[in-house]
Coordinates of C-alpha atoms in Angstrom, one line a residue:
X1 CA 17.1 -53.0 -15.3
X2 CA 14.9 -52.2 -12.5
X3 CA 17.4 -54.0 -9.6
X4 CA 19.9 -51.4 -11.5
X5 CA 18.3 -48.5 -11.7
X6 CA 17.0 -48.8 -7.9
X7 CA 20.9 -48.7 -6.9
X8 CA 21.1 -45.2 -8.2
X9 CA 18.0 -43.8 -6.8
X10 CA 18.1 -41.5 -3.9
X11 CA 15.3 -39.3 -1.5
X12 CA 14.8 -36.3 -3.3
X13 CA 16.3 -34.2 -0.9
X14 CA 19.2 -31.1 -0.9
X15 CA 21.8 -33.6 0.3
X16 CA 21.3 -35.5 -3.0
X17 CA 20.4 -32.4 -4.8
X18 CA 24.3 -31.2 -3.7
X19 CA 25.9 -34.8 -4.7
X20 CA 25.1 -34.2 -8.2
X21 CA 27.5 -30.6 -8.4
X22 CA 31.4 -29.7 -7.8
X23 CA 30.2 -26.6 -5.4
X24 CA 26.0 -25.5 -5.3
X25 CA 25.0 -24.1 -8.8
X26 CA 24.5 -19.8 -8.3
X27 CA 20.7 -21.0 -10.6
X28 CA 19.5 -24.5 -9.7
X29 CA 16.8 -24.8 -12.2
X30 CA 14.1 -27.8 -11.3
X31 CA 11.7 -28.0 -14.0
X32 CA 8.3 -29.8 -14.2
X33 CA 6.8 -31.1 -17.2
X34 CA 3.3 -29.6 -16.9
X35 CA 1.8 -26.7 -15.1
X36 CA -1.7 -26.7 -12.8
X37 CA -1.2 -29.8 -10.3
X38 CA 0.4 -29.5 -6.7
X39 CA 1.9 -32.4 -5.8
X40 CA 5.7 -31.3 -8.1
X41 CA 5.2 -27.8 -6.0
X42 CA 4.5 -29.2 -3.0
X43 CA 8.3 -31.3 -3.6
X44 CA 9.6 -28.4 -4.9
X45 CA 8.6 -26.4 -1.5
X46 CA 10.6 -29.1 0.9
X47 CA 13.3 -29.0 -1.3
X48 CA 13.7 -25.6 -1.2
X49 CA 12.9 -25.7 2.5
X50 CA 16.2 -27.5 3.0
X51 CA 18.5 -25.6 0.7
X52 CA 18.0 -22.4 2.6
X53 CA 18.3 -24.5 6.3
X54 CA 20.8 -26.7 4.6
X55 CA 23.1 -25.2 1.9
X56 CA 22.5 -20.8 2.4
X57 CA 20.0 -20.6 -0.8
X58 CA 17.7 -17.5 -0.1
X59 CA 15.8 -16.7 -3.6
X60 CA 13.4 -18.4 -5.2
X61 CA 12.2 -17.9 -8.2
X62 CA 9.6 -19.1 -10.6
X63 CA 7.8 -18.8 -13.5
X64 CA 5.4 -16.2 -13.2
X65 CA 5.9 -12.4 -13.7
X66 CA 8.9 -10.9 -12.6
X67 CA 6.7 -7.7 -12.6
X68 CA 3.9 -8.6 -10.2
X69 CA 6.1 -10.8 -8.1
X70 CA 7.6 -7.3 -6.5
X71 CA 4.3 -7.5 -4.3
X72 CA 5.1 -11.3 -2.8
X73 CA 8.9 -10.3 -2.2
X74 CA 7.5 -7.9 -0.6
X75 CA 4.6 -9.4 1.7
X76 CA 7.4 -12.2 2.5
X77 CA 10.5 -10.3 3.2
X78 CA 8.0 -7.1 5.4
X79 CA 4.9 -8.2 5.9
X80 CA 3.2 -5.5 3.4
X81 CA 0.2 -6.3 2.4
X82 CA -2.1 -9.8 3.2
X83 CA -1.3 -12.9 2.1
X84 CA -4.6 -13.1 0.1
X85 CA -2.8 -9.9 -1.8
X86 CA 0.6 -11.6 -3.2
X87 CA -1.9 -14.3 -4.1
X88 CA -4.4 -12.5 -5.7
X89 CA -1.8 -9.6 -7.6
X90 CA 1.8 -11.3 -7.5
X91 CA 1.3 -13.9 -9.9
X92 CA 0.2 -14.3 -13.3
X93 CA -0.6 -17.6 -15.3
X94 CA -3.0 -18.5 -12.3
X95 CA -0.2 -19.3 -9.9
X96 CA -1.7 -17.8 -7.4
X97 CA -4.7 -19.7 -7.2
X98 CA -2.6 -23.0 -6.4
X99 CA -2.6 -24.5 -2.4
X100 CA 1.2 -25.4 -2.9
X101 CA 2.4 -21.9 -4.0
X102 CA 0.4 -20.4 -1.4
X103 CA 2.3 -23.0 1.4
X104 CA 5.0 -21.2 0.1
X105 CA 4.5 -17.5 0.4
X106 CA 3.1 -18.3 3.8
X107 CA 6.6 -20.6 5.0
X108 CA 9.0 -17.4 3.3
X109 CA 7.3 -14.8 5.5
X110 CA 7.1 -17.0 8.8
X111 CA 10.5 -17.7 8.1
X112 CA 11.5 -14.5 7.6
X113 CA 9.7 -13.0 11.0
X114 CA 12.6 -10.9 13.5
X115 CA 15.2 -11.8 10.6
X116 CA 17.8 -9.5 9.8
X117 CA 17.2 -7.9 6.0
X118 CA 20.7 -10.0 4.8
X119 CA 19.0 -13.2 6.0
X120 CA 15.6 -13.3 4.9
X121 CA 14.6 -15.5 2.0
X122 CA 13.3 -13.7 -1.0
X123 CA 10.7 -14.4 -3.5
X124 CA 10.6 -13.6 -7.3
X125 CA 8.7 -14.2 -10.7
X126 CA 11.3 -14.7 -13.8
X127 CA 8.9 -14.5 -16.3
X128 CA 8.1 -11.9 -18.3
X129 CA 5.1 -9.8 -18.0
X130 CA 3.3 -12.1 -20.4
X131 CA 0.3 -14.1 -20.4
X132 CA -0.4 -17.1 -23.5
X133 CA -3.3 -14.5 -25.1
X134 CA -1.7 -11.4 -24.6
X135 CA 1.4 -9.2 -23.5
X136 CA 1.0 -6.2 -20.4
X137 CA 1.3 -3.0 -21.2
X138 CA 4.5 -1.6 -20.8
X139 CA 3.0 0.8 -18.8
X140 CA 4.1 -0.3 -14.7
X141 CA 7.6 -1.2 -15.7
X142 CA 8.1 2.3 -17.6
X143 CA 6.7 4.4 -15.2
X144 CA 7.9 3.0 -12.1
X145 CA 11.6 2.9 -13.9
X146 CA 11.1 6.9 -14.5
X147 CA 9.9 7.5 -11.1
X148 CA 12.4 6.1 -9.6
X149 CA 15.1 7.9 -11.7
X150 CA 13.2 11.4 -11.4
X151 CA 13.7 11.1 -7.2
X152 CA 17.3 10.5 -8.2
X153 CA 19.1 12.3 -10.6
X154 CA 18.4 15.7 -12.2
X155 CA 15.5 16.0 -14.0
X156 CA 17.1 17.6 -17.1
X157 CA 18.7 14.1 -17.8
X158 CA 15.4 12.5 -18.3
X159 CA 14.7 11.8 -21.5
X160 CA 10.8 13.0 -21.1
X161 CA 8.2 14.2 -19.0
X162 CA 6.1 11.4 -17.3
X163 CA 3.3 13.2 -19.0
X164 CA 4.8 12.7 -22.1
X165 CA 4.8 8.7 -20.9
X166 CA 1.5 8.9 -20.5
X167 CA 0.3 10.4 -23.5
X168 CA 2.2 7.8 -25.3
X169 CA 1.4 4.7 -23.5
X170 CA -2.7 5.5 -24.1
X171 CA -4.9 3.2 -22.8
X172 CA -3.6 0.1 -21.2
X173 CA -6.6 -1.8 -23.4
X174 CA -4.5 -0.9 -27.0
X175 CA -1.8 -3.4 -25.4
X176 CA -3.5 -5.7 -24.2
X177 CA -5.7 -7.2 -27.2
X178 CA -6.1 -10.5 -27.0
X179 CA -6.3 -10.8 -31.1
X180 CA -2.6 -9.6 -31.5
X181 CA -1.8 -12.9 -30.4
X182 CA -2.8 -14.6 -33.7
X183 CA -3.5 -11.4 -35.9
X184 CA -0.2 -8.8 -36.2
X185 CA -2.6 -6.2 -37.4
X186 CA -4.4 -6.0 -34.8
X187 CA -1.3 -5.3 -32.1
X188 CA 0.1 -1.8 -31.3
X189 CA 3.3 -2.7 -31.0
X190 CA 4.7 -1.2 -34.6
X191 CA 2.8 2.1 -33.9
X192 CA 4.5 5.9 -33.8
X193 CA 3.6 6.0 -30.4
X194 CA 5.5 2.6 -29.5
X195 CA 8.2 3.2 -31.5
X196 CA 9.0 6.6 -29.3
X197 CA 8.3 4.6 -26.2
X198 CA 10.9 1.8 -27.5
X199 CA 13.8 4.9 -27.8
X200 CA 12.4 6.5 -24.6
X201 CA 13.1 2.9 -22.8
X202 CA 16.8 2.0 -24.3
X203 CA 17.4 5.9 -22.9
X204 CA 15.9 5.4 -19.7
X205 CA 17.7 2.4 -19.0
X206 CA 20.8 3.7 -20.4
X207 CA 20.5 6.9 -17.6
X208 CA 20.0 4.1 -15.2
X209 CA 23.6 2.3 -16.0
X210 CA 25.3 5.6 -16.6
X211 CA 24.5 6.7 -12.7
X212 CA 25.0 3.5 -11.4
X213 CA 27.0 4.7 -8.3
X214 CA 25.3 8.0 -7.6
X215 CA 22.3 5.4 -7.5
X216 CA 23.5 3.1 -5.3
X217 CA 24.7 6.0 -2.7
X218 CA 21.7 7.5 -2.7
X219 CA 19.0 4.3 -3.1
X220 CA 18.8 0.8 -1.4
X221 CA 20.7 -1.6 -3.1
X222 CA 17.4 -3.3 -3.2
X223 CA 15.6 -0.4 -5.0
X224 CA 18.4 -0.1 -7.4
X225 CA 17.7 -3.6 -8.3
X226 CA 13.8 -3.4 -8.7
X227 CA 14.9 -0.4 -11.3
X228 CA 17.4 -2.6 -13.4
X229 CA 14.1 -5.1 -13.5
X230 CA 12.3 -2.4 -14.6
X231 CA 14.4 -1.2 -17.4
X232 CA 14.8 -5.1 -18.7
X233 CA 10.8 -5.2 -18.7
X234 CA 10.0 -1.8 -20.1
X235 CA 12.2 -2.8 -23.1
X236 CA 11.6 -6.7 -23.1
X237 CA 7.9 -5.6 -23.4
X238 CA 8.3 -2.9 -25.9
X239 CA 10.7 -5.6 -28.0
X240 CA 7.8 -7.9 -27.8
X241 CA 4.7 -5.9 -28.4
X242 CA 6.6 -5.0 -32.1
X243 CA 7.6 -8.5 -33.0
X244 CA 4.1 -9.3 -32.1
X245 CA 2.9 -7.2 -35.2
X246 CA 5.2 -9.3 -37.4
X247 CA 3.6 -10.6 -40.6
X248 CA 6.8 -13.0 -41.5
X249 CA 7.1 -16.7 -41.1
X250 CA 9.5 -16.8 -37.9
X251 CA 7.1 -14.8 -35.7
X252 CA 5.8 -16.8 -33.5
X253 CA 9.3 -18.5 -32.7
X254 CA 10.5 -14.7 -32.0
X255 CA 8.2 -14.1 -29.9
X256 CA 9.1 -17.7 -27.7
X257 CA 12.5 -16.7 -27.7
X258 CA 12.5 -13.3 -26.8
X259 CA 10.2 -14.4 -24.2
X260 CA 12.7 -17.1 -22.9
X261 CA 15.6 -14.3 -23.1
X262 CA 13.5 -11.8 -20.8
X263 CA 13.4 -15.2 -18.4
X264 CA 17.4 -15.8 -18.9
X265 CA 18.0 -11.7 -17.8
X266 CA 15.9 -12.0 -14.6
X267 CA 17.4 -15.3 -13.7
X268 CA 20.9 -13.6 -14.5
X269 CA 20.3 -10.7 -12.5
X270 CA 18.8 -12.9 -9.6
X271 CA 22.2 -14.9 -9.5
X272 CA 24.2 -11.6 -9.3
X273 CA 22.5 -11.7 -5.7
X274 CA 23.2 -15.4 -4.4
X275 CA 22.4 -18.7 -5.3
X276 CA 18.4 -19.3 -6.4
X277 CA 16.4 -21.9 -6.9
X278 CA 14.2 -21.3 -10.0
X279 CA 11.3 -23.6 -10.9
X280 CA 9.6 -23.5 -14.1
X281 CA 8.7 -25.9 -17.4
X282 CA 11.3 -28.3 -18.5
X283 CA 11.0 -26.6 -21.7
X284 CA 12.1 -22.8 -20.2
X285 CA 15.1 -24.6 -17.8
X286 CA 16.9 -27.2 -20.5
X287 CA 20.2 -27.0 -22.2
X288 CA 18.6 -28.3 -25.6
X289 CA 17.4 -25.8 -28.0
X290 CA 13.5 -26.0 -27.0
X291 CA 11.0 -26.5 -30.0
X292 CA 7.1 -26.3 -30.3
X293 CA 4.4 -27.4 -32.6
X294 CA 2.1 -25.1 -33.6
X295 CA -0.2 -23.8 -35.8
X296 CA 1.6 -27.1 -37.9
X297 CA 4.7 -25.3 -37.7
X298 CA 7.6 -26.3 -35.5
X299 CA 9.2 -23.5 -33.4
X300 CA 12.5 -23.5 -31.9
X301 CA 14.6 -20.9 -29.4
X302 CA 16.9 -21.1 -27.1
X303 CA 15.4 -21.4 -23.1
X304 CA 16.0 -19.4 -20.6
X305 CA 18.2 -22.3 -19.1
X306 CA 20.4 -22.7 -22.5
X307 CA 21.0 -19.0 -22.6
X308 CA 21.6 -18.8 -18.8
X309 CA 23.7 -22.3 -18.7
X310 CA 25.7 -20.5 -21.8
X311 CA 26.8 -17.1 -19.4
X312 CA 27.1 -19.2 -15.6
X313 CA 28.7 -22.8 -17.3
X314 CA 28.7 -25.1 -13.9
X315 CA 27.0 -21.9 -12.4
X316 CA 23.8 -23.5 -13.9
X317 CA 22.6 -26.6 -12.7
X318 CA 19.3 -28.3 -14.5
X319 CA 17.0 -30.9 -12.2
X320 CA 14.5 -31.9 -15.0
X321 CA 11.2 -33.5 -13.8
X322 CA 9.4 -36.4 -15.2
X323 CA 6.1 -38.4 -14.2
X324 CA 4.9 -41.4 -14.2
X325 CA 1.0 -41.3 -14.7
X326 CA -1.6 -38.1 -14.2
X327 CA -4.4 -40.1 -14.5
X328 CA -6.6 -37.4 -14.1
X329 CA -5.6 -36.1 -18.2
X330 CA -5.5 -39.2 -19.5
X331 CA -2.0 -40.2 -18.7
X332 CA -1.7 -43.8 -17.6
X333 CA 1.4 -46.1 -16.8
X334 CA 4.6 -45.4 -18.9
X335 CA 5.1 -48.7 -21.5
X336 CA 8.4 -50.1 -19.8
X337 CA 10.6 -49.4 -22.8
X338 CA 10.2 -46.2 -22.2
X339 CA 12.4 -43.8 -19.6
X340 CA 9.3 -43.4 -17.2
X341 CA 8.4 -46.7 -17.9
X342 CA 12.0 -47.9 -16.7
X343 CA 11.5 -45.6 -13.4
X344 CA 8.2 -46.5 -12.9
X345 CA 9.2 -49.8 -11.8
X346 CA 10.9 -48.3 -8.9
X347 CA 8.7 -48.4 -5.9
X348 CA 9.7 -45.0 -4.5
X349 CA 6.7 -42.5 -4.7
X350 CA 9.3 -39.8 -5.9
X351 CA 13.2 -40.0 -6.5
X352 CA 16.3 -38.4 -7.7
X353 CA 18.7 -40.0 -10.6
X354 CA 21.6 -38.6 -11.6
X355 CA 20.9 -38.4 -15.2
X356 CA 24.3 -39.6 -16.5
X357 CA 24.5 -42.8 -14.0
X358 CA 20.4 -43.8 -15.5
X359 CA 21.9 -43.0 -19.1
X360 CA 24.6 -45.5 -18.3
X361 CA 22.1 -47.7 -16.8
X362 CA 19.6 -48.0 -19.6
X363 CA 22.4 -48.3 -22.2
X364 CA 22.4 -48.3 -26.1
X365 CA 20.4 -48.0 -27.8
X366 CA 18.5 -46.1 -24.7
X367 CA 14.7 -46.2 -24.4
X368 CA 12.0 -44.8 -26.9
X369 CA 10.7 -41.4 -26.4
X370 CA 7.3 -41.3 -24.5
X371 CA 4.2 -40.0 -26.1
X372 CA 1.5 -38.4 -24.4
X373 CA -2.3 -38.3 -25.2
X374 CA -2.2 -35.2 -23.4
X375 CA -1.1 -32.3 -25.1
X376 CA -0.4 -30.2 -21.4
X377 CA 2.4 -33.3 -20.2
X378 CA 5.7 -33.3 -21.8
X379 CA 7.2 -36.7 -21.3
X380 CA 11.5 -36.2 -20.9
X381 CA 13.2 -36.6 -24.2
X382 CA 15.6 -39.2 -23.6
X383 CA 17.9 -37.6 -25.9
X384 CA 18.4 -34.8 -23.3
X385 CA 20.0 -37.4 -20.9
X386 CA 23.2 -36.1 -21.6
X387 CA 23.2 -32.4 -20.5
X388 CA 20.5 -32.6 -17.8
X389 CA 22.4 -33.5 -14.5
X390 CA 19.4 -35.0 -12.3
X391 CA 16.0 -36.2 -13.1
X392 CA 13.5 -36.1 -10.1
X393 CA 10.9 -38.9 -11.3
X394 CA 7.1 -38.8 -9.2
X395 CA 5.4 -41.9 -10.0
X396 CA 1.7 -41.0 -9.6
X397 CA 0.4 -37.3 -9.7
X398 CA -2.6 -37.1 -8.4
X399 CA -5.2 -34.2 -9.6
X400 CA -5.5 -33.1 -5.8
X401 CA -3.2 -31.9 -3.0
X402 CA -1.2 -34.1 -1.2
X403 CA 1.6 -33.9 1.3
X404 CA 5.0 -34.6 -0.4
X405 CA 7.6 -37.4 1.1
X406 CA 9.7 -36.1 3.4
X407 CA 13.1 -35.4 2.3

């Protein structure tokens, strides 16, 4: 099996990467299987190296707020800002505080230095403005969305004062309580006050669409596009901070889904502008519905990749990472019946299978799924073979940095 398999693995590179498609994917979604080690960012960076040298790509984005990533796009594409500042402020689940993601943002702006504005790479979260304990305040995304609309249009079309905003919106605190999480009494999100803000929101954004091309005569293209992010956060938000004060059964697989459907609009919207490379969890990229134990419930939606997959078809192309140990959390060598176990006989550090040449490969009845003693790895379903089109295998993930192979 392992003489086999070797015949079909190939450098992880944007050559192989292209092999894999008909014409290059508008969303090339790589995923990774866990979150907080380098080494699948630092692969992920020469990757995306190439596809902008290589293949035109010029957006990248990831899994981190859409909101807050603004600032990066913004330090990489003008030099605004430090670099410590899109680290610090233009991510959210920590992001910012990893060596790899930091390369990154420092390659984009060098990259981008004397380029013309139709050239330069551009960064972006997809996320929502969402952490695992809470939800923002819909505050930013609102006001930012009327500001913009008050310098544009006549302010007798606004649906409110940005006083009026603010009186709603309170404190940013009554969002942000990190017991609505688990408790729905304890989140705002079913108040008076939200429920105006959620009508003020679907009218805002409607004013947006309505002067579309007075808006785009009088505004950048680019600012016009920061506004429709707005609008999708403002009510994304606002949708989320009420379903979070759910009492029902099916709350907490709302709440993944409508957080995986504010992911599939950014993503959407990003692919309105060019091809992108987006990198995020296997879980938010796959074409399987995605599911989740918790609380001794299981939890299914649809990802952001499903819904996204569902609107581009061969638009959407799916690169889903697997890994071979991470030591470090307890994660030794795959047992060889396994799918990582029939990888990790390769000798390759890291490599690139098509997924439906390895399916053939391993043949019927295929190889058992993987468990892990870890509950932050999620080893590749091999039941997902079939509508994943590559699978980029790393054979040992270390806990530190290290330089990735050369593509």
């Amino acid at each position: 099996m392992a003489n086999d398999i070797k015949d079909i693995a190939h450098a992880v590179d944007a050559a192989g990467v292209m092999r894999l498609f008909a014409s290059p994917p508008r969303v090339l979604a790589l995923g990774e299987p866990t979150h907080g080690v380098d080494a699948p960012l630092l692969l992920r960076n020469a990757l995306f190296r190439q596809l902008v040298e290589r293949e035109g790509y010029r957006t990248i984005a990831i899994e981190s707020d859409s909101v807050a990533g603004l600032l990066v796009d913004s330090y990489v594409t003008t030099g605004s800002g430090t670099l410590d500042e899109a680290m610090g402020r233009g991510f959210s689940h920590g992001f910012g505080a990893s060596a790899a993601n930091r390369e990154l943002v420092d390659w984009m702006r060098a990259f981008n230095e004397g380029r013309p504005s139709g050239d330069r790479v551009r960064f972006a979260g997809f996320d929502g403005p969402l952490e695992m304990a809470y939800a923002a305040s819909p505050r930013e995304a609102l006001t930012s969305l009327h500001r913009f609309l008050g310098d544009h249009v006549d302010p007798d079309l606004l649906p409110c004062t940005a006083g009026t905003l603010d009186r709603l919106l309170g404190a940013d605190d009554r969002w942000t309580d990190t017991a609505a999480m688990l408790d729905p009494s304890a989140s705002f999100g079913r108040s008076a006050e939200a429920g105006r803000l959620r009508l003020l929101a679907d009218d805002l954004g409607a004013l947006l669409d309505a002067w579309t091309p007075h808006l785009i005569a009088v505004a950048s293209r680019d600012a016009f596009d920061r506004a429709l992010m707005y609008a999708r956060a403002a009510s994304g938000l606002l949708r989320y901070h009420y379903w979070m004060a759910d009492t029902s059964p099916s709350r907490l697989a709302r709440l993944t889904g409508l957080r995986d459907q504010m992911m599939a609009g950014n993503l959407l919207a990003l692919a309105e502008r060019g091809p992108v490379l987006a990198h995020a969890h296997n879980g938010h990229l796959q074409r399987d519905i995605s599911s989740l134990l918790m609380g001794g419930r299981r939890l299914e939606w649809w990802s952001a990749g499903a819904v996204a997959e569902a609107r581009l078809g061969e638009g959407y192309g799916f690169l889903a990472t697997a890994f071979g140990t991470l030591r470090h959390q307890g994660v030794g060598v795959p047992p060889p019946e396994t799918l990582e176990g029939a990888l990790y006989a390769l000798p390759e550090e890291s490599c690139l299978v098509d997924a439906a040449e390895l399916a053939a490969v391993l043949g019927a009845p295929g190889p058992v799924p993987r468990t892990s003693p870890y509950f932050g790895y999620a080893p590749l379903d091999p039941a997902h073979l079939a509508r994943v089109d590559g699978v980029v295998f790393m054979k040992d993930v270390p806990e530190d940095r290290r330089t990735p192979p050369t593509p």
